[in-house]
Coordinates of C-alpha atoms (C1' of nucleotides) in Angstrom, one line a residue:
Chain B
M30 CA 20.2 -5.4 8.9
P31 CA 21.6 -1.9 9.6
P32 CA 19.0 0.4 11.1
V33 CA 18.4 2.6 8.1
L34 CA 18.1 6.2 9.1
H35 CA 14.8 7.0 7.6
G36 CA 13.2 4.0 9.3
P37 CA 12.5 5.6 12.7
V38 CA 11.4 8.8 11.0
L39 CA 8.9 6.9 8.8
D40 CA 7.6 5.0 11.8
A41 CA 7.2 8.0 14.0
L42 CA 5.4 10.1 11.4
G43 CA 3.3 7.1 10.3
R44 CA 2.1 6.6 13.9
R45 CA 1.3 10.2 14.4
I46 CA -0.7 10.5 11.3
T47 CA -2.7 7.2 11.8
A48 CA -3.3 8.1 15.4
G49 CA -4.9 11.3 14.3
E50 CA -2.3 13.4 16.2
L51 CA -1.6 15.0 12.8
P52 CA -5.1 15.5 11.4
A53 CA -6.0 15.7 7.7
G54 CA -4.9 19.0 6.3
A55 CA -2.0 19.4 8.8
A56 CA 1.2 20.5 7.0
L57 CA 4.8 19.6 7.6
T58 CA 8.0 20.7 5.9
L59 CA 11.1 18.8 5.1
D60 CA 13.2 21.2 7.1
G61 CA 10.9 20.8 10.1
I62 CA 11.1 17.0 9.9
G63 CA 14.9 17.1 9.5
A64 CA 15.2 19.5 12.4
E65 CA 13.0 17.4 14.7
F66 CA 14.7 14.1 14.1
G67 CA 18.1 15.5 13.6
V68 CA 18.5 14.1 10.0
S69 CA 19.2 15.7 6.7
R70 CA 16.7 16.8 4.2
T71 CA 17.4 13.8 2.0
V72 CA 16.4 11.3 4.8
A73 CA 13.3 13.4 5.6
R74 CA 12.5 13.3 1.9
E75 CA 12.8 9.5 1.7
A76 CA 10.5 9.1 4.7
M77 CA 8.0 11.5 3.1
R78 CA 8.1 9.5 -0.2
L79 CA 7.3 6.3 1.6
L80 CA 4.4 8.1 3.4
E81 CA 3.2 9.3 0.0
G82 CA 3.4 5.8 -1.4
L83 CA 1.1 4.7 1.5
G84 CA -1.4 7.5 0.7
L85 CA -0.9 9.2 4.0
V86 CA 0.4 12.5 2.7
R87 CA 0.7 14.5 -0.5
S88 CA 3.4 16.9 -1.1
G89 CA 3.7 19.9 -3.4
P90 CA 5.7 23.1 -3.8
R91 CA 4.8 25.9 -1.4
V92 CA 2.3 23.8 0.5
G93 CA 4.7 21.4 2.1
I94 CA 3.6 18.0 3.1
V95 CA -0.1 17.8 3.8
V96 CA -1.8 14.9 5.6
L97 CA -4.5 13.3 3.6
P98 CA -8.0 12.3 4.8
H99 CA -8.1 8.7 6.0
D100 CA -10.1 7.5 3.0
A101 CA -7.0 8.1 0.9
W102 CA -4.9 5.8 3.0
N103 CA -3.7 2.4 1.9
V104 CA -5.5 0.7 4.8
L105 CA -4.5 -2.7 3.6
D106 CA -0.8 -2.1 3.8
P107 CA 0.8 -4.0 6.7
K108 CA 2.7 -1.0 7.9
V109 CA -0.5 1.1 8.1
I110 CA -2.3 -1.7 9.8
A111 CA 0.4 -2.2 12.4
W112 CA 0.5 1.5 13.2
R113 CA -3.3 1.7 13.6
L114 CA -3.3 -1.4 15.8
D115 CA -1.1 0.5 18.2
G116 CA -2.9 3.8 18.3
P117 CA -6.2 4.9 19.8
G118 CA -8.2 3.4 17.0
R119 CA -7.1 -0.1 18.0
A120 CA -10.5 -1.5 18.9
S121 CA -12.2 -0.1 15.7
Q122 CA -9.3 -1.4 13.6
L123 CA -9.6 -4.8 15.2
R124 CA -13.3 -4.9 14.3
S125 CA -12.7 -4.0 10.7
L126 CA -10.0 -6.6 10.4
T127 CA -12.2 -9.2 12.0
E128 CA -14.9 -8.5 9.5
L129 CA -12.3 -9.0 6.7
R130 CA -11.3 -12.3 8.4
Q131 CA -15.0 -13.3 8.4
A132 CA -15.1 -12.8 4.7
V133 CA -11.8 -14.3 3.7
E134 CA -11.0 -17.2 6.1
P135 CA -13.9 -19.5 5.3
L136 CA -13.1 -19.4 1.6
A137 CA -9.4 -19.8 2.3
A138 CA -10.1 -22.8 4.3
A139 CA -12.1 -24.3 1.5
C140 CA -9.3 -23.6 -0.9
A141 CA -6.8 -25.2 1.5
A142 CA -9.0 -28.3 1.7
R143 CA -8.7 -28.7 -2.1
G144 CA -5.0 -27.9 -2.4
A145 CA -3.0 -28.4 0.8
T146 CA -0.1 -30.8 0.8
A147 CA -0.2 -33.9 2.9
A148 CA 2.3 -32.5 5.3
V149 CA 0.1 -29.5 6.0
R150 CA -3.0 -31.7 6.5
D151 CA -1.1 -33.7 9.1
E152 CA 0.2 -30.6 10.9
L153 CA -3.3 -29.1 11.1
V154 CA -4.7 -32.2 12.7
G155 CA -1.8 -32.3 15.2
I156 CA -2.3 -28.6 16.0
A157 CA -6.1 -29.1 16.6
R158 CA -5.3 -32.0 19.0
Q159 CA -2.9 -29.9 21.0
M160 CA -5.2 -27.0 21.1
R161 CA -7.9 -29.2 22.7
K162 CA -5.5 -30.5 25.2
L163 CA -4.3 -27.1 26.2
G164 CA -7.8 -25.6 26.1
E165 CA -9.3 -28.2 28.4
A166 CA -6.3 -27.7 30.8
G167 CA -7.2 -24.1 31.2
E168 CA -4.4 -22.7 29.1
G169 CA -6.7 -21.1 26.6
D170 CA -5.3 -17.6 27.3
G171 CA -1.6 -18.7 27.3
E172 CA 1.2 -18.0 24.9
E173 CA 1.4 -21.6 23.8
F174 CA -2.2 -21.8 22.9
L175 CA -1.9 -18.5 21.1
A176 CA 1.0 -19.8 19.0
L177 CA -0.9 -22.9 18.0
D178 CA -4.0 -20.8 17.0
I179 CA -1.9 -18.5 14.9
R180 CA 0.0 -21.3 13.3
M181 CA -3.2 -23.0 12.3
H182 CA -4.7 -20.0 10.7
E183 CA -1.5 -19.0 9.0
L184 CA -1.1 -22.5 7.6
L185 CA -4.6 -22.4 6.2
M186 CA -4.2 -19.0 4.5
R187 CA -0.8 -19.9 3.0
S188 CA -2.1 -23.2 1.7
S189 CA -5.0 -21.7 0.0
G190 CA -3.2 -21.4 -3.3
N191 CA -4.2 -17.8 -3.6
E192 CA -1.4 -15.3 -3.1
L193 CA -3.8 -12.6 -2.0
F194 CA -5.0 -14.8 0.9
S195 CA -1.4 -15.6 1.7
A196 CA -0.6 -11.9 1.9
L197 CA -3.3 -11.6 4.6
A198 CA -1.8 -14.3 6.7
D199 CA 0.4 -11.9 8.7
V200 CA -2.6 -9.6 9.3
V201 CA -4.7 -12.5 10.6
A202 CA -1.8 -13.4 12.9
V203 CA -1.6 -9.9 14.3
V204 CA -5.4 -9.9 14.8
I205 CA -5.4 -13.2 16.7
S206 CA -2.5 -12.0 18.8
G207 CA -4.2 -8.7 19.5
R208 CA -7.3 -10.4 20.7
T209 CA -5.4 -12.4 23.3
H210 CA -3.3 -9.5 24.4
L211 CA -6.3 -7.3 24.8
G212 CA -7.6 -9.8 27.3
L213 CA -10.6 -10.8 25.2
M214 CA -9.6 -14.5 25.4
P215 CA -11.3 -16.7 28.0
A216 CA -9.0 -18.9 30.0
Y217 CA -11.2 -21.9 29.0
P218 CA -12.0 -21.4 25.3
E219 CA -15.6 -22.0 24.3
P220 CA -15.9 -25.7 23.6
V221 CA -17.6 -24.7 20.3
A222 CA -14.4 -23.0 19.2
L223 CA -12.3 -26.1 20.0
D224 CA -14.8 -28.3 18.1
A225 CA -14.7 -25.9 15.2
H226 CA -10.9 -25.9 15.0
E227 CA -10.9 -29.7 15.1
A228 CA -13.6 -29.8 12.4
V229 CA -11.6 -27.5 10.1
A230 CA -8.5 -29.6 10.5
S231 CA -10.3 -32.8 9.8
A232 CA -12.3 -31.4 6.9
V233 CA -9.1 -30.1 5.3
A234 CA -7.4 -33.4 6.0
T235 CA -10.1 -35.3 4.2
G236 CA -10.4 -32.7 1.4
D237 CA -14.0 -31.7 2.3
A238 CA -14.0 -28.1 1.2
D239 CA -17.6 -27.4 2.1
A240 CA -17.2 -28.7 5.7
A241 CA -14.0 -26.7 6.1
E242 CA -15.7 -23.5 4.9
E243 CA -18.6 -24.0 7.2
A244 CA -16.4 -24.9 10.3
M245 CA -14.2 -21.9 9.7
A246 CA -17.2 -19.6 9.4
R247 CA -18.3 -20.9 12.8
I248 CA -14.8 -19.9 14.3
V249 CA -14.9 -16.4 12.9
R250 CA -18.5 -15.9 14.0
E251 CA -17.5 -16.8 17.5
V252 CA -14.5 -14.5 17.4
R253 CA -16.7 -11.6 16.2
G254 CA -19.2 -12.3 18.9
A255 CA -16.6 -12.2 21.6
L256 CA -15.2 -8.9 20.1
D257 CA -18.7 -7.3 20.1
A258 CA -19.3 -8.5 23.6
G259 CA -16.0 -7.1 24.9
A260 CA -16.2 -3.8 23.0
P261 CA -19.7 -2.9 21.8
P262 CA -19.9 -1.1 18.5
T263 CA -19.4 2.6 18.8
R264 CA -20.1 3.6 15.2
Chain Y
M9 CA -0.4 17.3 -11.9
P10 CA 3.3 17.9 -12.7
P11 CA 4.9 14.7 -14.0
V12 CA 7.2 14.0 -11.1
L13 CA 10.4 12.6 -12.4
H14 CA 10.6 9.5 -10.4
G15 CA 7.1 8.4 -11.4
P16 CA 8.0 7.0 -14.8
V17 CA 11.1 5.3 -13.4
L18 CA 9.0 3.6 -10.6
D19 CA 6.4 2.6 -13.1
A20 CA 8.9 1.1 -15.6
L21 CA 10.8 -0.8 -13.0
G22 CA 7.7 -2.0 -11.2
R23 CA 6.3 -3.4 -14.5
R24 CA 9.6 -5.1 -15.3
I25 CA 9.8 -6.8 -12.0
T26 CA 6.2 -7.9 -11.7
A27 CA 6.3 -9.1 -15.3
G28 CA 9.2 -11.4 -14.4
E29 CA 11.5 -9.6 -16.9
L30 CA 13.7 -9.0 -13.9
P31 CA 13.6 -12.3 -12.0
A32 CA 14.1 -12.7 -8.3
G33 CA 17.8 -12.3 -7.5
A34 CA 18.5 -9.9 -10.4
A35 CA 20.6 -7.0 -9.3
L36 CA 20.4 -3.3 -10.3
T37 CA 22.5 -0.4 -9.4
L38 CA 21.5 3.2 -8.8
D39 CA 23.9 4.4 -11.4
G40 CA 22.6 2.0 -13.9
I41 CA 19.0 3.1 -13.3
G42 CA 20.1 6.8 -13.5
A43 CA 21.9 6.2 -16.7
E44 CA 19.1 4.3 -18.4
F45 CA 16.4 6.8 -17.5
G46 CA 18.6 9.9 -17.7
V47 CA 18.0 10.9 -14.1
S48 CA 20.2 11.7 -11.2
R49 CA 21.0 9.2 -8.4
T50 CA 18.6 11.0 -6.1
V51 CA 15.6 10.3 -8.3
A52 CA 16.8 6.7 -8.9
R53 CA 17.0 6.3 -5.1
E54 CA 13.5 7.6 -4.6
A55 CA 12.1 5.1 -7.1
M56 CA 14.1 2.4 -5.4
R57 CA 12.8 3.3 -2.0
L58 CA 9.2 3.1 -3.2
L59 CA 9.9 -0.3 -4.7
E60 CA 11.4 -1.4 -1.4
G61 CA 8.3 -0.2 0.3
L62 CA 6.3 -2.4 -2.0
G63 CA 8.5 -5.4 -1.1
L64 CA 9.7 -5.8 -4.7
V65 CA 13.4 -5.2 -4.0
R66 CA 15.9 -5.0 -1.2
S67 CA 18.9 -2.8 -1.3
G68 CA 22.2 -2.9 0.6
P69 CA 25.7 -1.6 0.3
R70 CA 27.8 -3.4 -2.2
V71 CA 25.0 -5.7 -3.2
G72 CA 23.1 -3.1 -5.2
I73 CA 19.3 -3.5 -5.6
V74 CA 18.2 -7.1 -5.6
V75 CA 14.8 -8.2 -6.8
L76 CA 12.9 -10.2 -4.1
P77 CA 10.9 -13.4 -4.7
H78 CA 7.2 -12.8 -5.4
D79 CA 6.1 -14.0 -2.0
A80 CA 7.7 -10.9 -0.5
W81 CA 5.6 -8.6 -2.7
N82 CA 2.8 -6.4 -1.3
V83 CA 0.4 -8.1 -3.7
L84 CA -2.5 -6.2 -2.2
D85 CA -1.1 -2.8 -3.1
P86 CA -3.0 -1.1 -5.9
K87 CA 0.1 -0.2 -7.8
V88 CA 1.4 -3.8 -7.8
I89 CA -2.1 -5.1 -8.8
A90 CA -2.2 -2.7 -11.7
W91 CA 1.2 -3.6 -12.9
R92 CA 0.5 -7.3 -12.7
L93 CA -2.9 -6.9 -14.5
D94 CA -0.9 -5.5 -17.4
G95 CA 1.8 -8.0 -17.7
P96 CA 1.9 -11.7 -18.7
G97 CA 0.3 -12.9 -15.5
R98 CA -2.9 -11.1 -16.2
A99 CA -5.2 -14.1 -16.4
S100 CA -3.8 -15.6 -13.2
Q101 CA -4.0 -12.3 -11.4
L102 CA -7.6 -12.0 -12.5
R103 CA -8.4 -15.4 -11.1
S104 CA -6.8 -14.5 -7.7
L105 CA -8.7 -11.3 -7.5
T106 CA -11.9 -12.9 -8.5
E107 CA -11.4 -15.4 -5.6
L108 CA -10.9 -12.4 -3.3
R109 CA -14.1 -10.8 -4.7
Q110 CA -15.9 -14.1 -4.0
A111 CA -14.9 -13.8 -0.4
V112 CA -15.4 -10.2 0.2
E113 CA -18.3 -8.9 -1.9
P114 CA -21.1 -11.0 -0.4
L115 CA -20.2 -9.9 3.1
A116 CA -19.8 -6.3 1.9
A117 CA -23.3 -6.5 0.4
A118 CA -24.7 -7.7 3.7
C119 CA -23.1 -4.8 5.5
A120 CA -24.4 -2.4 3.0
A121 CA -27.9 -3.7 3.5
R122 CA -27.5 -2.8 7.1
G123 CA -25.9 0.5 6.8
A124 CA -26.4 2.2 3.4
T125 CA -28.0 5.6 3.2
A126 CA -31.3 6.1 1.6
A127 CA -29.7 7.8 -1.4
V128 CA -27.5 4.9 -2.0
R129 CA -30.4 2.4 -1.8
D130 CA -32.3 4.4 -4.4
E131 CA -29.3 4.7 -6.7
L132 CA -28.7 0.9 -6.5
V133 CA -32.3 0.2 -7.5
G134 CA -32.0 2.6 -10.4
I135 CA -28.8 1.1 -11.6
A136 CA -30.2 -2.4 -11.5
R137 CA -33.2 -1.3 -13.6
Q138 CA -30.9 0.3 -16.2
M139 CA -28.7 -2.7 -16.3
R140 CA -31.7 -4.9 -17.2
K141 CA -32.8 -2.5 -19.9
L142 CA -29.4 -2.4 -21.5
G143 CA -28.8 -6.1 -21.0
E144 CA -32.0 -7.2 -22.7
A145 CA -31.2 -4.8 -25.6
G146 CA -27.9 -6.6 -26.3
E147 CA -25.7 -4.0 -24.8
G148 CA -24.3 -6.3 -22.2
D149 CA -20.7 -5.9 -23.5
G150 CA -20.9 -2.2 -24.0
E151 CA -19.1 0.6 -22.1
E152 CA -22.4 1.9 -20.7
F153 CA -23.3 -1.4 -19.2
L154 CA -19.8 -1.8 -17.8
A155 CA -20.0 1.6 -16.1
L156 CA -23.2 0.7 -14.4
D157 CA -21.9 -2.6 -13.3
I158 CA -18.8 -1.0 -11.8
R159 CA -20.8 1.8 -10.2
M160 CA -23.1 -0.7 -8.5
H161 CA -20.3 -2.8 -7.0
E162 CA -18.3 0.3 -6.0
L163 CA -21.3 1.7 -4.2
L164 CA -21.9 -1.5 -2.3
M165 CA -18.2 -1.8 -1.2
R166 CA -18.1 1.9 -0.1
S167 CA -21.4 1.7 1.7
S168 CA -20.3 -1.4 3.7
G169 CA -19.1 0.8 6.6
N170 CA -15.8 -1.1 6.6
E171 CA -12.9 0.9 5.4
L172 CA -11.0 -2.3 4.4
F173 CA -13.8 -3.2 2.0
S174 CA -13.9 0.4 0.7
A175 CA -10.2 0.1 -0.1
L176 CA -10.9 -2.9 -2.3
A177 CA -13.5 -1.0 -4.3
D178 CA -11.0 0.2 -6.8
V179 CA -9.6 -3.2 -7.2
V180 CA -13.0 -4.6 -7.9
A181 CA -13.6 -1.9 -10.5
V182 CA -10.4 -2.9 -12.3
V183 CA -11.4 -6.5 -12.2
I184 CA -14.8 -5.9 -13.6
S185 CA -13.4 -3.7 -16.3
G186 CA -10.7 -6.3 -17.1
R187 CA -13.3 -8.9 -17.6
T188 CA -15.1 -6.9 -20.2
H189 CA -12.0 -5.8 -22.0
L190 CA -10.7 -9.3 -22.1
G191 CA -13.8 -10.2 -24.1
L192 CA -15.2 -12.5 -21.4
M193 CA -18.4 -10.7 -21.3
P194 CA -21.4 -12.0 -23.4
A195 CA -23.3 -9.5 -25.4
Y196 CA -26.5 -10.7 -23.7
P197 CA -25.7 -11.2 -20.0
E198 CA -26.9 -14.3 -18.4
P199 CA -30.5 -13.6 -17.2
V200 CA -29.4 -15.1 -13.9
A201 CA -26.8 -12.3 -13.6
L202 CA -29.4 -9.6 -14.2
D203 CA -31.8 -11.2 -11.8
A204 CA -29.1 -11.4 -9.2
H205 CA -28.1 -7.8 -9.6
E206 CA -31.7 -6.8 -9.2
A207 CA -32.0 -9.0 -6.2
V208 CA -29.0 -7.4 -4.5
A209 CA -30.3 -4.0 -5.1
S210 CA -33.8 -4.7 -3.8
A211 CA -32.4 -6.6 -0.8
V212 CA -30.2 -3.7 0.1
A213 CA -33.0 -1.3 -0.4
T214 CA -35.2 -3.2 2.0
G215 CA -32.4 -3.9 4.4
D216 CA -32.4 -7.6 4.0
A217 CA -28.8 -8.5 4.7
D218 CA -29.1 -12.2 4.3
A219 CA -30.8 -11.9 0.9
A220 CA -28.2 -9.4 -0.2
E221 CA -25.4 -11.7 0.8
E222 CA -26.9 -14.6 -1.0
A223 CA -27.7 -12.7 -4.2
M224 CA -24.2 -11.3 -4.3
A225 CA -22.7 -14.7 -3.8
R226 CA -24.7 -15.8 -6.9
I227 CA -23.2 -12.9 -8.9
V228 CA -19.6 -13.7 -8.0
R229 CA -20.1 -17.4 -8.6
E230 CA -21.3 -16.7 -12.1
V231 CA -18.3 -14.4 -12.7
R232 CA -15.9 -17.0 -11.6
G233 CA -17.6 -19.7 -13.7
A234 CA -17.3 -17.5 -16.8
L235 CA -13.6 -16.9 -16.0
D236 CA -12.9 -20.6 -15.6
A237 CA -14.7 -21.3 -18.8
G238 CA -12.8 -18.7 -20.7
A239 CA -9.4 -19.5 -19.2
P240 CA -9.2 -22.9 -17.6
P241 CA -7.1 -23.2 -14.5
T242 CA -3.4 -23.8 -15.3
R243 CA -2.2 -24.4 -11.8
Chain R
dC24 C1' 40.7 -23.7 3.6
dT25 C1' 40.5 -19.5 6.0
dC26 C1' 41.5 -15.0 7.1
dG27 C1' 41.8 -10.4 5.9
dC28 C1' 42.2 -6.7 2.4
dT29 C1' 40.1 -4.1 -1.2
dC30 C1' 37.0 -1.7 -3.7
dA31 C1' 32.5 -1.1 -5.7
dT32 C1' 28.1 0.5 -4.3
dT33 C1' 24.8 2.1 -1.2
dG34 C1' 23.9 5.5 2.8
dA35 C1' 23.9 10.1 4.2
dT36 C1' 24.9 15.2 4.1
dA37 C1' 25.5 19.7 2.0
dA38 C1' 25.1 23.4 -1.2
dC39 C1' 22.8 25.0 -5.1
dA40 C1' 19.7 25.9 -9.0
dT41 C1' 14.9 25.6 -10.6
dC42 C1' 10.2 26.0 -10.6
dA43 C1' 5.4 25.6 -9.2
dT44 C1' 2.1 27.5 -5.9
dT45 C1' 0.1 30.6 -3.1
dG46 C1' -1.0 34.5 -0.7
dC47 C1' -0.6 39.3 -0.5
dG48 C1' -0.7 43.8 -2.1
dC49 C1' -1.6 47.0 -5.6
dG50 C1' -4.4 49.2 -8.7
dG51 C1' -8.6 49.6 -11.2
dT52 C1' -13.6 49.8 -11.1
dG53 C1' -18.5 50.1 -9.8
Chain A
dC14 C1' -15.6 53.2 -0.1
dA15 C1' -15.9 48.4 -1.1
dC16 C1' -14.7 44.8 -4.0
dC17 C1' -12.5 42.3 -7.6
dG18 C1' -8.8 40.8 -10.5
dC19 C1' -4.0 40.7 -11.6
dG20 C1' 0.8 40.2 -11.0
dC21 C1' 4.7 39.7 -8.0
dA22 C1' 7.5 37.9 -4.5
dA23 C1' 8.1 34.6 -0.8
dT24 C1' 8.2 29.9 0.2
dG25 C1' 9.2 25.3 0.0
dA26 C1' 9.4 21.1 -2.9
dT27 C1' 12.1 19.1 -6.9
dG28 C1' 16.2 17.8 -8.9
dT29 C1' 21.5 17.9 -9.6
dT30 C1' 26.0 17.4 -8.1
dA31 C1' 29.9 16.7 -5.1
dT32 C1' 31.7 14.4 -1.2
dC33 C1' 32.5 11.4 2.6
dA34 C1' 31.3 7.3 5.5
dA35 C1' 30.1 2.6 6.0
dT36 C1' 29.7 -2.0 4.5
dG37 C1' 30.1 -6.4 2.8
dA38 C1' 31.1 -9.5 -1.3
dG39 C1' 34.7 -11.4 -3.6
dC40 C1' 39.3 -12.3 -4.2
dG41 C1' 44.0 -13.1 -3.1
dA42 C1' 47.6 -14.4 0.1
dG43 C1' 49.2 -17.2 3.6

DNA sequence: CTCGCTCATTGATAACATCATTGCGCGGTG
DNA sequence: CACCGCGCAATGATGTTATCAATGAGCGAG
């Protein structure tokens, strides 16, 4: 894919705004953007349109491009989420997203238990087995364990039969990855987490929706507990 | 607000794509769009960029603008949701969204019970009281009852203290409204629904998170049951 | 069958016209 | 003299058009 010119501009501005470096009410102009990034007004305009579509800015004659307050942002858009997970609000964003996971993943697991294909059920069981092996070997904070963890949650979300849950699969993947790379992951995972992952896999494999939901709720509760312990609420 | 020129173009194309009128793989050209809507290439391009940002299309030199398969769409974006709630996939979209509500609203209610302001707690109790009055008077399918219903759910989502839940408040409002206007609302609401709404309000008022969560789960279960009865699953 | 050419179509820039918004200054008034 | 309202001009977005560069899909030649 050719690196489209407005891409870097959009990215830079998006980061600045979501990081709070450009606070609500701050004003930009197309000429200013064009001059700073060395691009034409047209490119600056396209980046601005995208930002407008994300609810980050509003533009009007004479006023230029004004940054909107954060409650106007499309906080569910993957781009916005990615930007915020990079900036200073990382911990807070991780907490919000984990809360969303807490709401969605148990139900998604229940749906998957009802609708997953045989291939998916098999893969889940295999993943859970490997996770236990790695976890008991002290590789609970390694990349391989992380990949399995992500794969399992992604499989569950995408097999839920609900496109809205599927759309959240990438977000969940980023959150899981963020937790590991923030160093919140113990080298030896809590046995309760390994048990719960196995329980989810076998519940989905046998089509037991209630058990899958309950086991997944245990997983997410543990995640949230670890997060709170590592970074106490600052609200 | 001045009717920006690319707005109608974006809207029309978005509807066509989400409605399936332009299937995945269909190709457009900027000149074609410009000619059809009587706008310049620049405006057509801006509309296209927005569509690209929503994951509906991809564009490249020589290939024109190609419609992407639906699993690339930003199905959580409010614009996409609104379009799909209008088109032929309305019932299916309503089911998906209700499932999302089922996941999110109970937890949001629990959070609200922990963090809502005194003013919000009072308003919730008042709303529940009015809802019962209207419901028992046979106004359960009226606009006034609908407005109260929406207001209550919106208040809860926005008082959850989680911006991601807040962002879903509009979506929930549209879903509730859609249910009424699809004629799935009984003139006399189920007494269980009125009871549950009152239970949520009083649980939040007293700060009982568990009770709020449980009562909200009852509400959403009832909603989903009504939806399934009115439009049996076609998956 | 494969390589390479061609041309349609997007990507990007520039110059220009238009128009809404806003802030400032002018004049009138209490 | 202070204050308020009105209109005007500066500003910057919106939209159009023209032009060139880049690219890649399809086709034709070898």
